[in-house]
Coordinates of C-alpha atoms and ligand atoms in Angstrom, one line a residue:
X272 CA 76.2 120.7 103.0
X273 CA 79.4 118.8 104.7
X274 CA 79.2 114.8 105.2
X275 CA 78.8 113.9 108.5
X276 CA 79.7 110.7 110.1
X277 CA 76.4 109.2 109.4
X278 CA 77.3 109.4 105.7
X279 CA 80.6 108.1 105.7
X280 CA 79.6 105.1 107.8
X281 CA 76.0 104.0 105.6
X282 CA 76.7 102.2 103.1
X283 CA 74.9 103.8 100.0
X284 CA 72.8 101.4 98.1
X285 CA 74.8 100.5 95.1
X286 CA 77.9 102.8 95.9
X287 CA 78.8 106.3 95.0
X288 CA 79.1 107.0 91.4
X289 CA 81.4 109.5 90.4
X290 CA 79.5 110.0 87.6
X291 CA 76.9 111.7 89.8
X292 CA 78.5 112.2 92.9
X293 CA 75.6 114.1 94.4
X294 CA 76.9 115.3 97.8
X295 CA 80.2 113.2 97.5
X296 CA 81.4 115.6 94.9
X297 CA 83.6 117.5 96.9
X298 CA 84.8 114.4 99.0
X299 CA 86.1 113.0 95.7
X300 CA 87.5 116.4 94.2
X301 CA 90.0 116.5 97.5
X302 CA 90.4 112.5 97.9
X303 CA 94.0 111.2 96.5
X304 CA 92.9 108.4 93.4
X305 CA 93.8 104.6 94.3
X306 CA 92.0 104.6 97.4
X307 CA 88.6 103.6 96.5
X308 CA 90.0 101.4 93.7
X309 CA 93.1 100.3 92.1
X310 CA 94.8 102.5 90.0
X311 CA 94.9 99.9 87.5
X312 CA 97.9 101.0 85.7
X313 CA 100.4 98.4 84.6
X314 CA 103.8 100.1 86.3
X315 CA 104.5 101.9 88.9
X316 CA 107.2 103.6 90.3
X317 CA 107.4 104.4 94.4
X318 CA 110.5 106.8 95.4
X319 CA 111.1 106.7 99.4
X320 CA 112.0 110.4 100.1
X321 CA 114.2 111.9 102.8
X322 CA 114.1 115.4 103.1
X323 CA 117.3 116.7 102.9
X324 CA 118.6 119.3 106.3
X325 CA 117.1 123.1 105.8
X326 CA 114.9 123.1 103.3
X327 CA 111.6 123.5 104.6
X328 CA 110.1 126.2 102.9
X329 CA 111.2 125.2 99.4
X330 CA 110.1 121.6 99.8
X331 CA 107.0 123.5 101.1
X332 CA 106.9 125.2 97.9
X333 CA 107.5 122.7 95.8
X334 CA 104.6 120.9 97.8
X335 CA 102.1 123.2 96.8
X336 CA 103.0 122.5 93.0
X337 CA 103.1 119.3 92.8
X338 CA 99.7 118.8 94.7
X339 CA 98.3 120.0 91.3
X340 CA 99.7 116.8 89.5
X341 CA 98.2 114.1 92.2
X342 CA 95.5 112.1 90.4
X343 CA 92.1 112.5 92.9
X344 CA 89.5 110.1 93.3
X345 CA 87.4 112.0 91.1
X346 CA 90.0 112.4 88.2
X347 CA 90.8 108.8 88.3
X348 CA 87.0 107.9 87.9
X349 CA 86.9 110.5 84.7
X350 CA 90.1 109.4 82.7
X351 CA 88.8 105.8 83.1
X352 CA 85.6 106.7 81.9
X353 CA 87.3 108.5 79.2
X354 CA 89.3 105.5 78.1
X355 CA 86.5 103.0 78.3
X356 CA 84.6 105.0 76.1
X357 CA 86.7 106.9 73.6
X358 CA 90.6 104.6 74.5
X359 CA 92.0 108.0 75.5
X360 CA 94.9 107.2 77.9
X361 CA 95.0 109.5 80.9
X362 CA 97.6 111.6 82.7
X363 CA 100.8 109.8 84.2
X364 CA 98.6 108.7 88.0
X365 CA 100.2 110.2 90.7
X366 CA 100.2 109.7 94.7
X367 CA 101.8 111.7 97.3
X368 CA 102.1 110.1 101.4
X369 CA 103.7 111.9 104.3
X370 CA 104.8 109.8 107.4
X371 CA 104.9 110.9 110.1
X372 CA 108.4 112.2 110.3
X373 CA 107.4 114.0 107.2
X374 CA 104.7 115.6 108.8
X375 CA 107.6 116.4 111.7
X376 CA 110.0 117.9 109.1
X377 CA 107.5 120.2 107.7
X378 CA 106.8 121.9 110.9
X379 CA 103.0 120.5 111.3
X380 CA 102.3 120.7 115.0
X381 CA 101.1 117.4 117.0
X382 CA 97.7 118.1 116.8
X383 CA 97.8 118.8 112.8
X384 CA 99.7 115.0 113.0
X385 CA 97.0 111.9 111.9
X386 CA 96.8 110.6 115.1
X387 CA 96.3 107.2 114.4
X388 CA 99.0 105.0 116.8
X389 CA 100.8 102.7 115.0
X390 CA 101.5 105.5 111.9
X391 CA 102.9 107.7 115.0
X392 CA 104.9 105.0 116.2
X393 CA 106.3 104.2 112.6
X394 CA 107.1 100.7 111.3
X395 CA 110.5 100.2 112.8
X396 CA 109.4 100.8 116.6
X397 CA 110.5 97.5 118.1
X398 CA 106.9 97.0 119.6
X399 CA 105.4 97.4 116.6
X400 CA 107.9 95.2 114.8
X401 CA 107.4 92.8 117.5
X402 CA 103.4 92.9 117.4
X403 CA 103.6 91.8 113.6
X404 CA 106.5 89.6 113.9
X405 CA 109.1 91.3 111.7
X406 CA 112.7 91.0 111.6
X407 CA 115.3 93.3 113.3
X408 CA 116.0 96.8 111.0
X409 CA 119.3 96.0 110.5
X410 CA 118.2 93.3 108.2
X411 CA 115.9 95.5 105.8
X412 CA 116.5 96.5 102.5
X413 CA 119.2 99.3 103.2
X414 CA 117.6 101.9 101.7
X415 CA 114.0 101.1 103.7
X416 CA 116.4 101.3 107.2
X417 CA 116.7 104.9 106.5
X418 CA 114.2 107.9 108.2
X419 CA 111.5 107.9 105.8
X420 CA 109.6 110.8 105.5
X421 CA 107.2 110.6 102.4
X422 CA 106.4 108.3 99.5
X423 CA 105.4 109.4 95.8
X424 CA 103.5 106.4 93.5
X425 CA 103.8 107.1 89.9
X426 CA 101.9 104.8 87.9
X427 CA 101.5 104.7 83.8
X428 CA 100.7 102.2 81.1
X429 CA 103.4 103.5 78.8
X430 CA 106.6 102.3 80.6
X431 CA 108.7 105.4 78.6
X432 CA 106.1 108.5 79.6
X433 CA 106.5 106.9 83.0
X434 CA 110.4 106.7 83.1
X435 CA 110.2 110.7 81.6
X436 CA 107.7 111.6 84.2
X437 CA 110.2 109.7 87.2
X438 CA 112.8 111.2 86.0
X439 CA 111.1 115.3 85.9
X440 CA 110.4 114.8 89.3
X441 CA 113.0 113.2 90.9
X442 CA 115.2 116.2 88.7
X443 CA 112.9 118.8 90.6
X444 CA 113.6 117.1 93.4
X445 CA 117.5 116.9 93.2
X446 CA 118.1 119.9 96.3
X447 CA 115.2 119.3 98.4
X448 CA 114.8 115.4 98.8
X449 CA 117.1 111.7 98.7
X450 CA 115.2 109.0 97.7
X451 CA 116.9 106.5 100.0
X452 CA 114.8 103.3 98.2
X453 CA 113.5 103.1 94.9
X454 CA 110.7 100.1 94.0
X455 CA 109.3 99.5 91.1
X456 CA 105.8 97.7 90.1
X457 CA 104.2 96.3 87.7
X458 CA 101.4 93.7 86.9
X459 CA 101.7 90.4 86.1
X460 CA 99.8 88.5 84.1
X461 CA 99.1 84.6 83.5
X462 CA 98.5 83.0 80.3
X463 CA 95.1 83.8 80.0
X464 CA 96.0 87.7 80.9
X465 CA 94.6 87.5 84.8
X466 CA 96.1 89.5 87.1
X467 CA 98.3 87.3 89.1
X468 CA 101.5 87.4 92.2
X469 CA 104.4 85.4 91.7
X470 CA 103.4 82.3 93.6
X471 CA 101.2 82.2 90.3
X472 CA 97.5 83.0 91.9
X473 CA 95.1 85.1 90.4
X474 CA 95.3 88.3 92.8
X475 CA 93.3 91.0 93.5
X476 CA 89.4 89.0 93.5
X477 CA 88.3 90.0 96.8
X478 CA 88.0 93.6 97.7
X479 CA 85.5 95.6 100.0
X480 CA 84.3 97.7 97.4
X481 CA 83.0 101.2 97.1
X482 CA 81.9 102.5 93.7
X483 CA 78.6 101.9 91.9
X484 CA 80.6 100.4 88.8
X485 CA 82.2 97.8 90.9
X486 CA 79.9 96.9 93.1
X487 CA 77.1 96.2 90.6
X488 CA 79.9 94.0 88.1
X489 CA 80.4 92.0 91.9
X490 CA 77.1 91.6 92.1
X491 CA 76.2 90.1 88.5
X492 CA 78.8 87.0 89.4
X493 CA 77.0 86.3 92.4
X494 CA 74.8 83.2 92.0
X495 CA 71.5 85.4 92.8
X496 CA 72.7 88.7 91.0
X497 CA 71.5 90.3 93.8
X498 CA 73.4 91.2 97.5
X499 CA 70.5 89.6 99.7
X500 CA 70.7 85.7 99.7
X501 CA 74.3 86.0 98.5
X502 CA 76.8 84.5 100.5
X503 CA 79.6 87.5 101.0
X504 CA 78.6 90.8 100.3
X505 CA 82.1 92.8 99.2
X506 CA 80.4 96.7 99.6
X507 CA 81.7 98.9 102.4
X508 CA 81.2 102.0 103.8
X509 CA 83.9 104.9 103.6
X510 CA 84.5 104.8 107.0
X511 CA 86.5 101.7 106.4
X512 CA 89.1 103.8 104.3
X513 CA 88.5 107.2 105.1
X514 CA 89.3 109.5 108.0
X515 CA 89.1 113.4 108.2
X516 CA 92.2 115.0 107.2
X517 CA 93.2 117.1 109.8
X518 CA 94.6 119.9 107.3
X519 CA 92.0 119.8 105.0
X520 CA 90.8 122.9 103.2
X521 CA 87.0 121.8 102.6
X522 CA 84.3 120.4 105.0
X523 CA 84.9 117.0 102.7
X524 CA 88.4 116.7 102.8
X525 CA 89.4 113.2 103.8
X526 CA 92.5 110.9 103.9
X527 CA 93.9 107.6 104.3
X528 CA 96.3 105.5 106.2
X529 CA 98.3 103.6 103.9
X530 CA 100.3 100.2 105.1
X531 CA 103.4 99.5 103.2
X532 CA 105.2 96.6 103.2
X533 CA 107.6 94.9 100.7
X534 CA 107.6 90.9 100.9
X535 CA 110.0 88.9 98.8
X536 CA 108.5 85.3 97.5
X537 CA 110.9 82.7 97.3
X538 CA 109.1 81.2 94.4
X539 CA 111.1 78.1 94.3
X540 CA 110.5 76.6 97.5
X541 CA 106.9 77.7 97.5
X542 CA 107.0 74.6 94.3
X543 CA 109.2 72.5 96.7
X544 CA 106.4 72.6 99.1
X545 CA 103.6 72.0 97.2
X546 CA 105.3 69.2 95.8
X547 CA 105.9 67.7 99.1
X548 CA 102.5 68.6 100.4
X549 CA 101.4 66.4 97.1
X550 CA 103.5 63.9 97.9
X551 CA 105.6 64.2 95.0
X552 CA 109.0 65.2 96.4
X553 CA 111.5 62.4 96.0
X554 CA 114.0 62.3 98.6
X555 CA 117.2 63.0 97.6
X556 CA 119.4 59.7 97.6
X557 CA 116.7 57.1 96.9
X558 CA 114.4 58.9 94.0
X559 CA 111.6 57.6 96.4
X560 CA 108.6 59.9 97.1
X561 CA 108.6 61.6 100.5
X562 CA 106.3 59.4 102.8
X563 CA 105.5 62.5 104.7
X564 CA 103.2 64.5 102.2
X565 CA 99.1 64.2 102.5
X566 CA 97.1 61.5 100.4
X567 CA 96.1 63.6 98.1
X568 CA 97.4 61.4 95.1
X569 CA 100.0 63.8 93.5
X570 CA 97.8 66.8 93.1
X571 CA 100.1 69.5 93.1
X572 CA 97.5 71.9 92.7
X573 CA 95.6 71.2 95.9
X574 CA 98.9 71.4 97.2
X575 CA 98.6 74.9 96.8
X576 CA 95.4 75.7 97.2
X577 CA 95.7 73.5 100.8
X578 CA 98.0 76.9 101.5
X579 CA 96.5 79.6 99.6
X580 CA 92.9 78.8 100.5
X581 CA 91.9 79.6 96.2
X582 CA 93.1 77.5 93.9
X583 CA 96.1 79.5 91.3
X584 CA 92.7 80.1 89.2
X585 CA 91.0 81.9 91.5
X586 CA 88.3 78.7 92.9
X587 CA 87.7 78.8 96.8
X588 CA 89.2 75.4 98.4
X589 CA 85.9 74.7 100.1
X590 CA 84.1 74.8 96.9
X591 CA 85.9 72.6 95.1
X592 CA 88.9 69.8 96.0
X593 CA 89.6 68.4 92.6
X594 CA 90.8 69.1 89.6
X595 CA 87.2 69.6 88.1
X596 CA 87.5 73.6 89.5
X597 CA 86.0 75.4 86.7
X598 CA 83.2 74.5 87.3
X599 CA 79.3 75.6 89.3
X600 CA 80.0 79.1 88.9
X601 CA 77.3 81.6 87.8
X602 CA 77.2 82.5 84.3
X603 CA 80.3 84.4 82.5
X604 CA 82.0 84.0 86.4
X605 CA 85.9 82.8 85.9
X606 CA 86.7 81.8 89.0
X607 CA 89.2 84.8 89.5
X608 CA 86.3 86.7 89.4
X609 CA 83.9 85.0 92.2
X610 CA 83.9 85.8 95.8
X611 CA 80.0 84.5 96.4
X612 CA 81.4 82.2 99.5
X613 CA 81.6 81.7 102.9
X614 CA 82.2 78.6 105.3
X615 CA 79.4 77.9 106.6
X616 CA 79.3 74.4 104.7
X617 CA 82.9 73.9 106.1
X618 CA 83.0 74.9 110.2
X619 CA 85.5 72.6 110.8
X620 CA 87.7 73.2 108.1
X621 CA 88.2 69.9 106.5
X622 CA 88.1 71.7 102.9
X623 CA 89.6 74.5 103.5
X624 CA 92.1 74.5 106.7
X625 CA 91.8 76.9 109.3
X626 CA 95.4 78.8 108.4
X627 CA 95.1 79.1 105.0
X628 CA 96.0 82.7 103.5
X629 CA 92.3 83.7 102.3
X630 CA 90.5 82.2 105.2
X631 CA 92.3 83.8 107.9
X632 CA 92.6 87.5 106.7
X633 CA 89.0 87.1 105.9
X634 CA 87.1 84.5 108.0
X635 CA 83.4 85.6 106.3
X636 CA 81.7 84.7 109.6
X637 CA 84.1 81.9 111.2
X638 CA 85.1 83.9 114.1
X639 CA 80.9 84.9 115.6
X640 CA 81.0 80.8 115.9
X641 CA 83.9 81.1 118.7
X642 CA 82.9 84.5 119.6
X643 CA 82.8 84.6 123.3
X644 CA 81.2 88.3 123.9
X645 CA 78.0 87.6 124.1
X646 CA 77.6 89.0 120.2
X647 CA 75.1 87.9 117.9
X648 CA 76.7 86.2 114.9
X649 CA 75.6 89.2 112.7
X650 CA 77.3 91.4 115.1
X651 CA 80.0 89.3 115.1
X652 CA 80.3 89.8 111.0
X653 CA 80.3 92.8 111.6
X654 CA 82.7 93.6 113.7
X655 CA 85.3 91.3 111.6
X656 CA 84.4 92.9 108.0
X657 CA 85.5 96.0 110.1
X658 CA 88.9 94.7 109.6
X659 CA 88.9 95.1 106.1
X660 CA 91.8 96.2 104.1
X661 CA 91.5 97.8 100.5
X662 CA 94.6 96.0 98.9
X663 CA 96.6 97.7 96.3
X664 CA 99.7 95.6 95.9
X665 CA 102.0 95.5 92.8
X666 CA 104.5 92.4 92.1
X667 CA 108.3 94.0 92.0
X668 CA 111.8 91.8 90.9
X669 CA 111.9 89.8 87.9
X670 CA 108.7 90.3 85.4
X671 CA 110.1 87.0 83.6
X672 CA 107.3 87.3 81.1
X673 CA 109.0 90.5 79.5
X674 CA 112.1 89.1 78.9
X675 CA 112.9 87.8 75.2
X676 CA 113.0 84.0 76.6
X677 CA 111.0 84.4 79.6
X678 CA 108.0 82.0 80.3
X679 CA 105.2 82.7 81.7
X680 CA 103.4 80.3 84.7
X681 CA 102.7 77.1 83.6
X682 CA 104.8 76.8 80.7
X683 CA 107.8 74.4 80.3
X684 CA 111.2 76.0 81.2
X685 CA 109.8 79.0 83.7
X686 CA 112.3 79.5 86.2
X687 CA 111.1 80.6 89.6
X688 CA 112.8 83.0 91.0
X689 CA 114.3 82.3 94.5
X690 CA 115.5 85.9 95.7
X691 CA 114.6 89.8 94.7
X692 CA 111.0 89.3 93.5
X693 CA 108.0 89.5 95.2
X694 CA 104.9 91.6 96.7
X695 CA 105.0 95.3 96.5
X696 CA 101.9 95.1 99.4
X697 CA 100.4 98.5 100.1
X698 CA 96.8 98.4 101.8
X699 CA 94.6 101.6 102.7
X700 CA 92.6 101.6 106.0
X701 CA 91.1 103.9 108.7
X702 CA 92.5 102.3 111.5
X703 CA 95.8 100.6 111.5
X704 CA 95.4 99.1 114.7
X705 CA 92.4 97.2 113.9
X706 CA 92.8 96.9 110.2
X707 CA 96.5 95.4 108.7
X708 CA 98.1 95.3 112.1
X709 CA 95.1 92.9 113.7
X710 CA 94.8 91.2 110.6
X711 CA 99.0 90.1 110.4
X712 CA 99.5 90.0 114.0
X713 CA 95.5 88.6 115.4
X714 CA 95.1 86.3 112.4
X715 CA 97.7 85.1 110.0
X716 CA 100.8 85.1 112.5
X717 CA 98.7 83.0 115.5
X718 CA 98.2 79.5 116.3
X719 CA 95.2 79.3 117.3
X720 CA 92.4 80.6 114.8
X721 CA 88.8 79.9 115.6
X722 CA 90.4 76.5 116.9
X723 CA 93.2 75.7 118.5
X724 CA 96.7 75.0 117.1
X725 CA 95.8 75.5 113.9
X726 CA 99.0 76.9 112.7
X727 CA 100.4 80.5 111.4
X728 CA 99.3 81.5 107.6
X729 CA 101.7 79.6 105.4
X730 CA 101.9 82.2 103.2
X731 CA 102.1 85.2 105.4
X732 CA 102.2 84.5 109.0
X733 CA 105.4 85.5 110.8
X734 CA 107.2 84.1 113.3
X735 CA 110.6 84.4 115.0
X736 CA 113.0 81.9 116.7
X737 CA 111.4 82.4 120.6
X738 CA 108.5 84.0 120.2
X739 CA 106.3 80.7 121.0
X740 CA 104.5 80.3 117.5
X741 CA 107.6 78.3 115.4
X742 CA 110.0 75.9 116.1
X743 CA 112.9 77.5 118.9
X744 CA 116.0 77.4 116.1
X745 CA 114.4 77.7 113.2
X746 CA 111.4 79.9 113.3
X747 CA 109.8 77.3 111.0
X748 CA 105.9 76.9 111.1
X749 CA 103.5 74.3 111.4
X750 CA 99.9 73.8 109.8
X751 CA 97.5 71.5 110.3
X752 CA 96.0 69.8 107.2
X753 CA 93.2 67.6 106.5
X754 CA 95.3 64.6 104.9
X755 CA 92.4 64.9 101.9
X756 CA 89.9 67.7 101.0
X757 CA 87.2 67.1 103.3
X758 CA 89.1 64.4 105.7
X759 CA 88.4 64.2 108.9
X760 CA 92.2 63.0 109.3
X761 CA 94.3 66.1 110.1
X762 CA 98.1 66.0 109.9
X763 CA 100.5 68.7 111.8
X764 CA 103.5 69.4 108.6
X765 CA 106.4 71.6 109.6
X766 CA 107.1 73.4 106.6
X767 CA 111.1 72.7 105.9
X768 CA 111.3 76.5 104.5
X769 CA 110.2 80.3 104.8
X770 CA 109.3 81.5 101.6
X771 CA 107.9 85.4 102.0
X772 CA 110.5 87.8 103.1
X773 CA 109.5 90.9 104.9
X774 CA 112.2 93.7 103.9
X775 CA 111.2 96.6 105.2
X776 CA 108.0 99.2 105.2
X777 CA 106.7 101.9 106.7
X778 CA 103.0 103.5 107.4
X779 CA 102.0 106.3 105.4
X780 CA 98.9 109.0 105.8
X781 CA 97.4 110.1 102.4
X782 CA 96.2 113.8 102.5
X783 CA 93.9 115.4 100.9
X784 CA 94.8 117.6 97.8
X785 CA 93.8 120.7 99.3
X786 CA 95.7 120.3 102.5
X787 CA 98.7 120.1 100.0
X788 CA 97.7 122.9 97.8
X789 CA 97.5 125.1 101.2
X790 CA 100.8 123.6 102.9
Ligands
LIG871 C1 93.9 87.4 99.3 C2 98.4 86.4 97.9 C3 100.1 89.3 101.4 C4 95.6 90.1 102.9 C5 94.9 86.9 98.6 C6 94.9 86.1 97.4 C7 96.1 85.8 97.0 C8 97.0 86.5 97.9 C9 96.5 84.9 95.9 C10 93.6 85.5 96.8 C11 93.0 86.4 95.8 C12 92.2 87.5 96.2 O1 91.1 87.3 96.9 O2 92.5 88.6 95.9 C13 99.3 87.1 98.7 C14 100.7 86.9 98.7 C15 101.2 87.8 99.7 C16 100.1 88.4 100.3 C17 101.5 86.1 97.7 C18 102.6 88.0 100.1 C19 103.6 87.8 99.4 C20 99.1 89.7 102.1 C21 99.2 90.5 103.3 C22 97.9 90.7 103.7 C23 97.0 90.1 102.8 C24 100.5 91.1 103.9 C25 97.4 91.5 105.0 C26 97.9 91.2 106.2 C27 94.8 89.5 102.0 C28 93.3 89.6 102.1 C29 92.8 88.9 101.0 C30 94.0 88.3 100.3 C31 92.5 90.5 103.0 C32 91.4 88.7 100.6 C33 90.8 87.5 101.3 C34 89.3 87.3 101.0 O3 88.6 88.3 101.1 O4 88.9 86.2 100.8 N1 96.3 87.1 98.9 N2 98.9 87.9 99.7 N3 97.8 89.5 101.8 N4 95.1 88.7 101.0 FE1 97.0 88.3 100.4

């Protein structure tokens, strides 16, 4: 018997478990992989296609193919199960996204079209671009100005089988398609072999999550090992990803929008700020430290964290202000694992400020104590986890670990990188509008967050000269920071420099395998 809506919007228990699906088996037989988890391969590859004039049905053709080489949700679940137990490495993993224009190309009429509004409107319509705060077109990446009509992920631990595989298809691919913009992904890794982006943080710890496997390793590092009494619960329903596939084949063939976005990190002056946040920087002609930093003796490290919201090892800012971080976690937790907070103990945000990154794309609960509707605060948390986003970003640019010199964070000589690295940030969601768009445009890029002129996300939030959230010339940002972790002394800093770069991105729909197979 088909899901219904019911199904998809319950959450179950302790997840679905692929292995014993029950009557999720054929959702995950037709469901592309990386959706309900990372693929959790160390590089990728993603080739922006452009159809090339005339060639519908043999791109139709070769379509149909192909589909029989995208990883599903299901197959993903079994090859990891097969290298956990037996360290068999799987098939190459393999995505396949349509935008929009794709779906255009290939002759799908409007009603076969996802109709969600911002993946018809595309990424470069000026009021989308607007809403989120990005730059003109003209100043993308070149290749990401282009019409974009589909995306393929190939991911691989073995860098040459993925280079082979890249290259099959993008031979196959030679008369039908131009990839206009090429990126490619990988992990990277901190001394102690975490997962983290290039600022140095350990990425990747707080997910909704949907599979019995993850959900029940979340729930042994919360302090209770159990979901009630804990103080974020990270399960979600399907119906935060997942949307009927207009095309499908089955009664359970489902798809996703897919947001993505590359952001360079201008590693450098993320450093100069911290430094200056810690009062460390010197000015220039007298050696002297800046006298415009906070009081928060030097601390680099809190520096950061006073942006990020986490510390670079993972410890929430309104747990812990000091350099004793490691600390009170449950047993086995490293702190790149925990996400068993919240702010209740911190309303006002004296520990952890208002704009940091973590706290305003997920607020656990700050926004039902402003909420004006009339909402209970557990309908208020509920309506604000239903702005989730299931993040599947890669780093791209320099992986200066892999070179035969290169240093890793934290070890004498690494060179940050000022231009061409940075955050491959792709995000799955049923509902642009009220997922990634709400969360860039609602939360990170305004001033005022649960309280007023509280400042843009330093890490994220975009502004532009004129649009009333930066400084007129400049387009710089200001925050407001206690001067100390837990201070009731607050200090407005305009930060000298910008240090994410949007270049260019697009939406993208992820159908199911079937409506492929039957193109
Ligand atoms: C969390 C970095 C872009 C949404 C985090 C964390 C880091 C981080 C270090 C904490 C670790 C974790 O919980 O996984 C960055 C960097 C970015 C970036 C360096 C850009 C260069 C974005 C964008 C969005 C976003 C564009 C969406 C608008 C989130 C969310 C969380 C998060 C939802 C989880 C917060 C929580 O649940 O506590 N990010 N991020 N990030 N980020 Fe980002």
């Amino acid at each position: 018997m088909a899901l219904t809506e019911k199904d998809l919007q319950i959450l179950p228990e302790n997840g679905i478990d692929p292995e014993n699906p029950g009557k999720y088996a054929d959702l995950l037989k037709d469901l592309q992989g990386n959706i309900l988890r990372g693929h959790g391969r160390d590089s990728s590859v993603h080739l922006f296609l452009q159809f090339k004039p005339g060639q519908v049905q043999e791109l139709k053709k070769w379509i149909k193919v192909f589909a029989n080489k995208i990883t599903s949700a299901q197959k993903q679940a079994d090859e990891a199960k097969l290298y956990r137990d037996k360290k068999i490495a799987g098939d190459p993993f393999v995505n396949f996204f349509l935008t929009r224009k794709g779906y255009e190309y290939l002759e799908f009429k409007p009603f076969q079209i996802p109709g969600d509004q911002p993946f018809r409107f595309g990424m470069k319509n000026d009021t989308i671009r607007k809403l989120l705060g990005d730059p003109v077109v003209e100043k993308w990446d070149p290749g990401l100005q282009e019409e974009i009509h589909a995306l393929l992920l190939i991911a691989d631990d073995n860098v040459v089988s993925l280079l082979q595989t890249v290259n099959k298809i993008t031979r196959e691919l030679y008369r039908l398609a131009q990839v206009v913009h090429r990126e490619d992904g990988f992990i990277l890794k901190n001394e102690q072999g975490e997962h983290i982006e290039h600022f140095g943080f350990v990425d990747g710890i707080s997910q909704p999550l949907f599979l019995k496997r993850d959900i029940e390793r979340a729930k042994s590092k919360t302090f209770n090992k159990k979901w009630e009494g804990s103080k974020w619960d990270s399960r979600a329903p399907l119906s935060l990803v997942l949307v009927k596939d207009p095309n499908g084949k089955s009664e359970d063939s489902y798809g996703s929008y897919l947001v993505c976005r590359k952001l360079e990190q201008d590693v450098k002056a993320f450093i100069d700020t911290e430094e200056y946040l810690a009062d460390l920087a010197k000015d220039k002609e007298s050696g002297l430290p800046l006298e415009s930093g906070l009081q928060i003796k030097g601390d680099v490290e809190l520096g950061a964290a006073l942006m990020m919201g986490r510390f670079r090892d993972g410890t929430p800012l309104t747990m812990k202000g000091s350099e004793l971080r490691r600390t009170e976690l449950p047993d086995d937790t490293k702190a790149g694992e925990f996400d068993d907070f919240n702010y209740d103990n911190d309303t006002q945000g004296l520990k952890c400020p208002f704009h940091t990154h973590v706290r305003k794309t997920n607020p656990r609960g700050d926004t039902g104590r402003v909420d004006s509707s009339g909402d209970t605060p557990e309908e208020a948390l509920e309506k604000e986890r239903n702005h989730r986003i299931a993040r599947r970003a890669v780093s791209y640019g320099v992986d200066y670990q892999s070179l035969p010199d290169g240093k890793k964070w934290g070890q004498k000589g690494f060179k940050p990188p000022v231009t061409d690295s940075g955050l491959f940030f792709l995000c799955f969601q049923a509902d642009i509008a009220n997922q990634f768009n709400f969360m860039q445009s609602a939360w990170a890029n305004a001033n005022n967050f649960v309280q007023v002129n509280v400042g843009v996300d330093p890490i994220i939030g975009q502004t532009q000269p004129g649009d009333g959230r930066a400084d007129e010339a400049t387009g710089n940002r200001t925050q407001k920071y206690p001067i100390a972790w837990g201070s009731e002394t607050t200090k407005t800093i305009c930060n000298f420099n910008l240090w994410v770069h949007f270049k260019g991105g697009e939406y993208f729909f992820a159908p199911s395998i079937s409506s492929l197979k039957n193109i």
